[in-house]
Tab-separated table of C-alpha atoms and ligand atoms in Angstrom:
chain	number	residue	atom	x	y	z
A	1	MET	CA	16.955	4.713	-5.924
A	2	SER	CA	14.028	6.701	-4.623
A	3	ALA	CA	12.389	9.308	-6.828
A	4	ASN	CA	12.579	12.290	-4.528
A	5	GLU	CA	12.346	15.968	-5.252
A	6	THR	CA	16.060	16.270	-5.919
A	7	THR	CA	15.852	13.813	-8.820
A	8	ASP	CA	16.657	15.504	-12.076
A	9	TRP	CA	14.058	14.267	-14.568
A	10	LYS	CA	15.908	15.646	-17.600
A	11	PRO	CA	17.428	13.084	-20.004
A	12	ALA	CA	20.275	11.388	-18.207
A	13	ASP	CA	22.448	8.314	-18.383
A	14	TRP	CA	20.087	6.226	-16.260
A	15	GLY	CA	22.127	3.080	-16.797
A	16	GLU	CA	25.091	4.768	-15.140
A	17	ILE	CA	22.924	6.329	-12.406
A	18	PHE	CA	21.384	2.950	-11.496
A	19	ALA	CA	24.800	1.292	-11.725
A	20	SER	CA	26.293	3.793	-9.284
A	21	HIS	CA	23.665	2.756	-6.682
A	22	SER	CA	24.038	-1.001	-7.261
A	23	PRO	CA	26.303	-3.820	-6.161
A	24	SER	CA	28.958	-4.669	-8.744
A	25	TRP	CA	27.158	-7.676	-10.280
A	26	LEU	CA	24.037	-5.587	-10.924
A	27	ALA	CA	25.982	-2.462	-11.944
A	28	GLU	CA	27.605	-4.456	-14.725
A	29	HIS	CA	24.177	-5.521	-15.974
A	30	PHE	CA	22.906	-1.905	-15.968
A	31	ARG	CA	25.994	-0.740	-17.886
A	32	ASN	CA	25.695	-3.549	-20.453
A	33	TYR	CA	22.045	-2.750	-21.113
A	34	ALA	CA	22.183	1.036	-20.604
A	35	ASP	CA	20.809	1.753	-24.079
A	36	THR	CA	17.649	-0.262	-23.345
A	37	ILE	CA	16.787	1.560	-20.090
A	38	GLU	CA	14.001	4.098	-20.459
A	39	SER	CA	13.781	7.263	-18.380
A	40	PRO	CA	11.669	6.999	-15.209
A	41	ILE	CA	8.048	8.029	-15.544
A	42	ARG	CA	6.217	9.894	-12.809
A	43	LEU	CA	3.019	8.076	-11.894
A	44	SER	CA	0.143	9.992	-10.391
A	45	VAL	CA	-1.227	8.523	-7.167
A	46	VAL	CA	-4.947	8.065	-6.724
A	47	VAL	CA	-6.273	7.159	-3.278
A	48	GLY	CA	-9.941	6.576	-2.683
A	49	CYS	CA	-12.768	4.275	-1.795
A	50	CYS	CA	-15.915	3.665	-3.843
A	51	PRO	CA	-19.025	4.288	-1.751
A	52	ARG	CA	-20.507	1.121	-3.232
A	53	TRP	CA	-18.389	-1.761	-4.462
A	54	HIS	CA	-21.113	-3.701	-6.193
A	55	VAL	CA	-24.233	-3.668	-8.304
A	56	PRO	CA	-26.302	-6.786	-8.909
A	57	GLY	CA	-24.018	-9.383	-10.472
A	58	VAL	CA	-20.804	-7.294	-10.373
A	59	MET	CA	-18.316	-6.603	-7.603
A	60	LEU	CA	-15.234	-4.391	-7.452
A	61	LEU	CA	-12.330	-5.540	-5.284
A	62	GLY	CA	-8.762	-4.350	-4.705
A	63	ASP	CA	-7.605	-1.264	-6.576
A	64	ALA	CA	-10.868	-1.071	-8.482
A	65	ALA	CA	-12.801	-0.510	-5.239
A	66	HIS	CA	-10.214	1.314	-3.138
A	67	PRO	CA	-6.895	2.395	-4.670
A	68	MET	CA	-4.419	2.682	-1.794
A	69	SER	CA	-1.683	5.186	-1.074
A	70	PRO	CA	1.791	3.794	-1.797
A	71	VAL	CA	2.743	4.450	1.851
A	72	ARG	CA	4.048	1.143	3.285
A	73	ALA	CA	2.990	-0.671	0.093
A	74	GLN	CA	-0.301	-2.230	1.146
A	75	GLY	CA	-2.128	-2.441	-2.220
A	76	ILE	CA	-1.423	-6.105	-2.879
A	77	ASN	CA	-2.063	-7.142	0.738
A	78	VAL	CA	-5.485	-5.566	0.878
A	79	ALA	CA	-6.452	-6.744	-2.620
A	80	LEU	CA	-5.590	-10.315	-1.610
A	81	ARG	CA	-7.528	-9.976	1.635
A	82	ASP	CA	-10.548	-8.748	-0.346
A	83	ALA	CA	-10.259	-11.777	-2.624
A	84	ILE	CA	-10.122	-14.175	0.349
A	85	VAL	CA	-13.222	-12.669	1.947
A	86	ALA	CA	-15.023	-12.704	-1.413
A	87	ALA	CA	-14.140	-16.370	-1.884
A	88	ASN	CA	-15.362	-17.250	1.627
A	89	HIS	CA	-18.762	-15.731	0.853
A	90	LEU	CA	-19.199	-16.620	-2.799
A	91	VAL	CA	-17.714	-20.097	-3.261
A	92	PRO	CA	-20.328	-21.884	-1.097
A	93	LEU	CA	-23.138	-20.017	-2.870
A	94	LEU	CA	-21.794	-20.707	-6.341
A	95	GLN	CA	-21.344	-24.386	-5.487
A	96	THR	CA	-25.025	-24.688	-4.653
A	97	SER	CA	-26.354	-22.604	-7.582
A	98	ALA	CA	-27.811	-20.014	-5.222
A	99	GLU	CA	-30.420	-17.452	-6.269
A	100	HIS	CA	-29.199	-14.117	-7.695
A	101	GLN	CA	-30.635	-12.260	-4.698
A	102	GLU	CA	-28.606	-14.411	-2.329
A	103	ILE	CA	-25.413	-13.700	-4.268
A	104	ASP	CA	-26.157	-9.969	-4.294
A	105	ARG	CA	-26.683	-10.061	-0.530
A	106	ALA	CA	-23.277	-11.704	-0.217
A	107	LEU	CA	-21.728	-8.841	-2.209
A	108	THR	CA	-23.105	-6.404	0.376
A	109	GLN	CA	-21.639	-8.549	3.156
A	110	ILE	CA	-18.219	-8.655	1.467
A	111	GLN	CA	-18.052	-4.855	1.309
A	112	ALA	CA	-19.285	-4.549	4.904
A	113	GLU	CA	-16.584	-6.976	6.058
A	114	ARG	CA	-13.722	-5.362	4.150
A	115	GLU	CA	-14.518	-1.648	4.190
A	116	PRO	CA	-13.620	-0.814	7.828
A	117	GLU	CA	-10.108	-2.202	7.378
A	118	ILE	CA	-9.613	-0.277	4.145
A	119	ILE	CA	-10.792	2.984	5.701
A	120	ARG	CA	-8.518	2.435	8.706
A	121	ALA	CA	-5.495	1.557	6.523
A	122	GLN	CA	-6.027	4.614	4.318
A	123	LYS	CA	-6.294	6.848	7.399
A	124	LEU	CA	-3.061	5.384	8.794
A	125	GLN	CA	-1.338	5.848	5.437
A	126	LEU	CA	-2.457	9.473	5.331
A	127	ALA	CA	-1.240	10.093	8.883
A	128	GLU	CA	2.088	8.450	8.135
A	129	ALA	CA	2.551	10.528	4.985
A	130	ALA	CA	1.731	13.726	6.916
A	131	GLN	CA	4.138	12.769	9.688
A	132	GLY	CA	6.893	12.016	7.163
A	133	GLU	CA	6.294	15.331	5.430
A	134	LEU	CA	6.404	17.207	8.748
A	135	LEU	CA	9.701	15.584	9.679
A	136	ARG	CA	11.139	16.102	6.201
A	137	LYS	CA	10.364	19.817	6.232
A	138	ASN	CA	11.220	20.550	9.853
A	139	SER	CA	14.874	20.068	10.730
A	140	LEU	CA	14.323	21.613	14.200
A	141	LEU	CA	11.714	18.962	14.994
A	142	ARG	CA	14.031	16.242	13.697
A	143	SER	CA	16.863	17.390	15.928
A	144	LEU	CA	14.518	17.819	18.936
A	145	LEU	CA	13.318	14.234	18.520
A	146	THR	CA	16.857	12.910	18.664
A	147	LYS	CA	17.390	14.832	21.932
A	148	LEU	CA	14.302	13.495	23.714
A	149	PRO	CA	14.934	11.309	26.765
A	150	LEU	CA	15.318	7.644	25.858
A	151	LEU	CA	12.109	6.650	27.653
A	152	LEU	CA	10.027	9.146	25.680
A	153	ARG	CA	11.651	8.109	22.400
A	154	LYS	CA	10.836	4.479	23.207
A	155	GLN	CA	7.198	5.434	23.847
A	156	ILE	CA	6.984	7.273	20.529
A	157	GLN	CA	8.542	4.280	18.804
A	158	ARG	CA	6.064	1.883	20.444
A	159	SER	CA	3.089	3.987	19.359
A	160	TRP	CA	4.472	4.146	15.789
A	161	LEU	CA	5.035	0.383	15.704
A	162	LYS	CA	1.480	-0.235	16.908
A	163	ARG	CA	0.106	1.833	14.038
A	164	GLN	CA	2.471	0.063	11.643
A	165	TYR	CA	1.158	-3.291	12.817
A	166	GLU	CA	-2.451	-2.308	12.115
A	167	MET	CA	-1.551	-0.984	8.692
A	168	ARG	CA	0.525	-4.002	7.684
A	169	GLN	CA	-1.474	-6.812	9.343
A	170	GLY	CA	-4.958	-5.328	9.091
A	171	ILE	CA	-7.523	-4.809	11.799
A	172	THR	CA	-9.565	-7.931	11.167
A	173	LYS	CA	-8.656	-11.589	10.985
A	174	VAL	CA	-8.845	-12.766	7.387
A	175	GLN	CA	-8.599	-16.469	6.710
A	176	LEU	CA	-9.620	-18.582	3.744
A	177	THR	CA	-12.344	-20.948	4.890
A	178	VAL	CA	-13.331	-22.598	1.612
B	1	FAD	C1	4.494	1.177	-9.867
B	1	FAD	C2	3.682	0.472	-8.830
B	1	FAD	C3	4.326	-0.094	-7.760
B	1	FAD	C4	3.598	-0.757	-6.765
B	1	FAD	N1	4.255	-1.322	-5.705
B	1	FAD	C5	3.566	-1.996	-4.790
B	1	FAD	C6	4.228	-2.651	-3.720
B	1	FAD	O1	5.449	-2.628	-3.604
B	1	FAD	N2	3.460	-3.319	-2.813
B	1	FAD	C7	2.106	-3.361	-2.883
B	1	FAD	O2	1.445	-3.965	-2.039
B	1	FAD	N3	1.459	-2.760	-3.883
B	1	FAD	C8	2.155	-2.088	-4.845
B	1	FAD	N4	1.488	-1.477	-5.856
B	1	FAD	C9	0.022	-1.529	-5.880
B	1	FAD	C10	-0.431	-2.917	-6.347
B	1	FAD	O3	0.157	-3.228	-7.588
B	1	FAD	C11	-1.952	-2.910	-6.455
B	1	FAD	O4	-2.520	-2.365	-5.299
B	1	FAD	C12	-2.452	-4.328	-6.642
B	1	FAD	O5	-1.868	-4.909	-7.801
B	1	FAD	C13	-3.973	-4.307	-6.771
B	1	FAD	O6	-4.401	-5.583	-7.161
B	1	FAD	P1	-5.725	-5.717	-7.997
B	1	FAD	O7	-5.906	-7.180	-8.204
B	1	FAD	O8	-6.801	-4.941	-7.376
B	1	FAD	O9	-5.444	-4.995	-9.397
B	1	FAD	P2	-4.362	-5.348	-10.500
B	1	FAD	O10	-3.178	-6.060	-9.920
B	1	FAD	O11	-4.142	-4.084	-11.269
B	1	FAD	O12	-5.120	-6.408	-11.391
B	1	FAD	C14	-6.107	-6.023	-12.302
B	1	FAD	C15	-5.952	-6.933	-13.520
B	1	FAD	O13	-7.064	-6.733	-14.378
B	1	FAD	C16	-6.588	-6.688	-15.697
B	1	FAD	N5	-7.568	-5.946	-16.493
B	1	FAD	C17	-7.792	-4.621	-16.543
B	1	FAD	N6	-8.774	-4.329	-17.381
B	1	FAD	C18	-9.192	-5.506	-17.880
B	1	FAD	C19	-10.194	-5.869	-18.817
B	1	FAD	N7	-10.980	-4.970	-19.408
B	1	FAD	N8	-10.349	-7.171	-19.099
B	1	FAD	C20	-9.563	-8.115	-18.505
B	1	FAD	N9	-8.600	-7.829	-17.621
B	1	FAD	C21	-8.437	-6.541	-17.321
B	1	FAD	C22	-5.242	-5.993	-15.611
B	1	FAD	O14	-4.429	-6.290	-16.720
B	1	FAD	C23	-4.690	-6.617	-14.329
B	1	FAD	O15	-4.002	-7.793	-14.558
B	1	FAD	C24	2.187	-0.818	-6.857
B	1	FAD	C25	1.538	-0.239	-7.947
B	1	FAD	C26	2.270	0.401	-8.919
B	1	FAD	C27	1.555	1.008	-10.100
């Protein structure tokens, strides 16, 4: 069940609410364990990107460097991609007991390699959220869109899918090489 604005956050029988949205096998489970289900908690969303992800000897990756918007759930993807790029740069150096300066240079390279994709993904997430909000608030626009000629609707869909692809697959090729 999505936590939208119509959700009533007052105490409620959440076991029964979840059960009413579930297939029978899961509904039974929710009903049996209703007294152990806690009320939902609202989590605040923080989106951002550290200007610098590293100091000598320390590097931030994933959420620590660039907490993502929940739009299209990309946090784990990008954190894993950061880790792969970090491994590609650092494993060879650590295997040859490289100098500290060399490792610190690698940290700069890791940020330089990952940052453009993060900035692009966050921009796409922001645009998608704004578009969703516009459509949610504007019923006239929603109904106009459904009345557009098929060809135009297909074009809009193609452009949306292209942006989706970039957000979900990234803008750079990331492959573990070590
Ligand atoms: C409710 C919720 C739902 C989400 N759903 C999705 C989703 O569907 N898809 C998606 O892609 N992303 C989702 N995310 C985001 C995703 O979980 C994060 O983007 C992702 O886990 C970031 O990975 P990370 O390795 O950077 O950080 P984390 O996964 O947070 O890992 C950091 C680790 O460091 C540990 N740690 C913290 N402090 C210390 C310390 N002092 N010493 C030792 N260890 C420490 C923590 O316990 C944790 O295990 C969701 C996030 C939340 C909160």
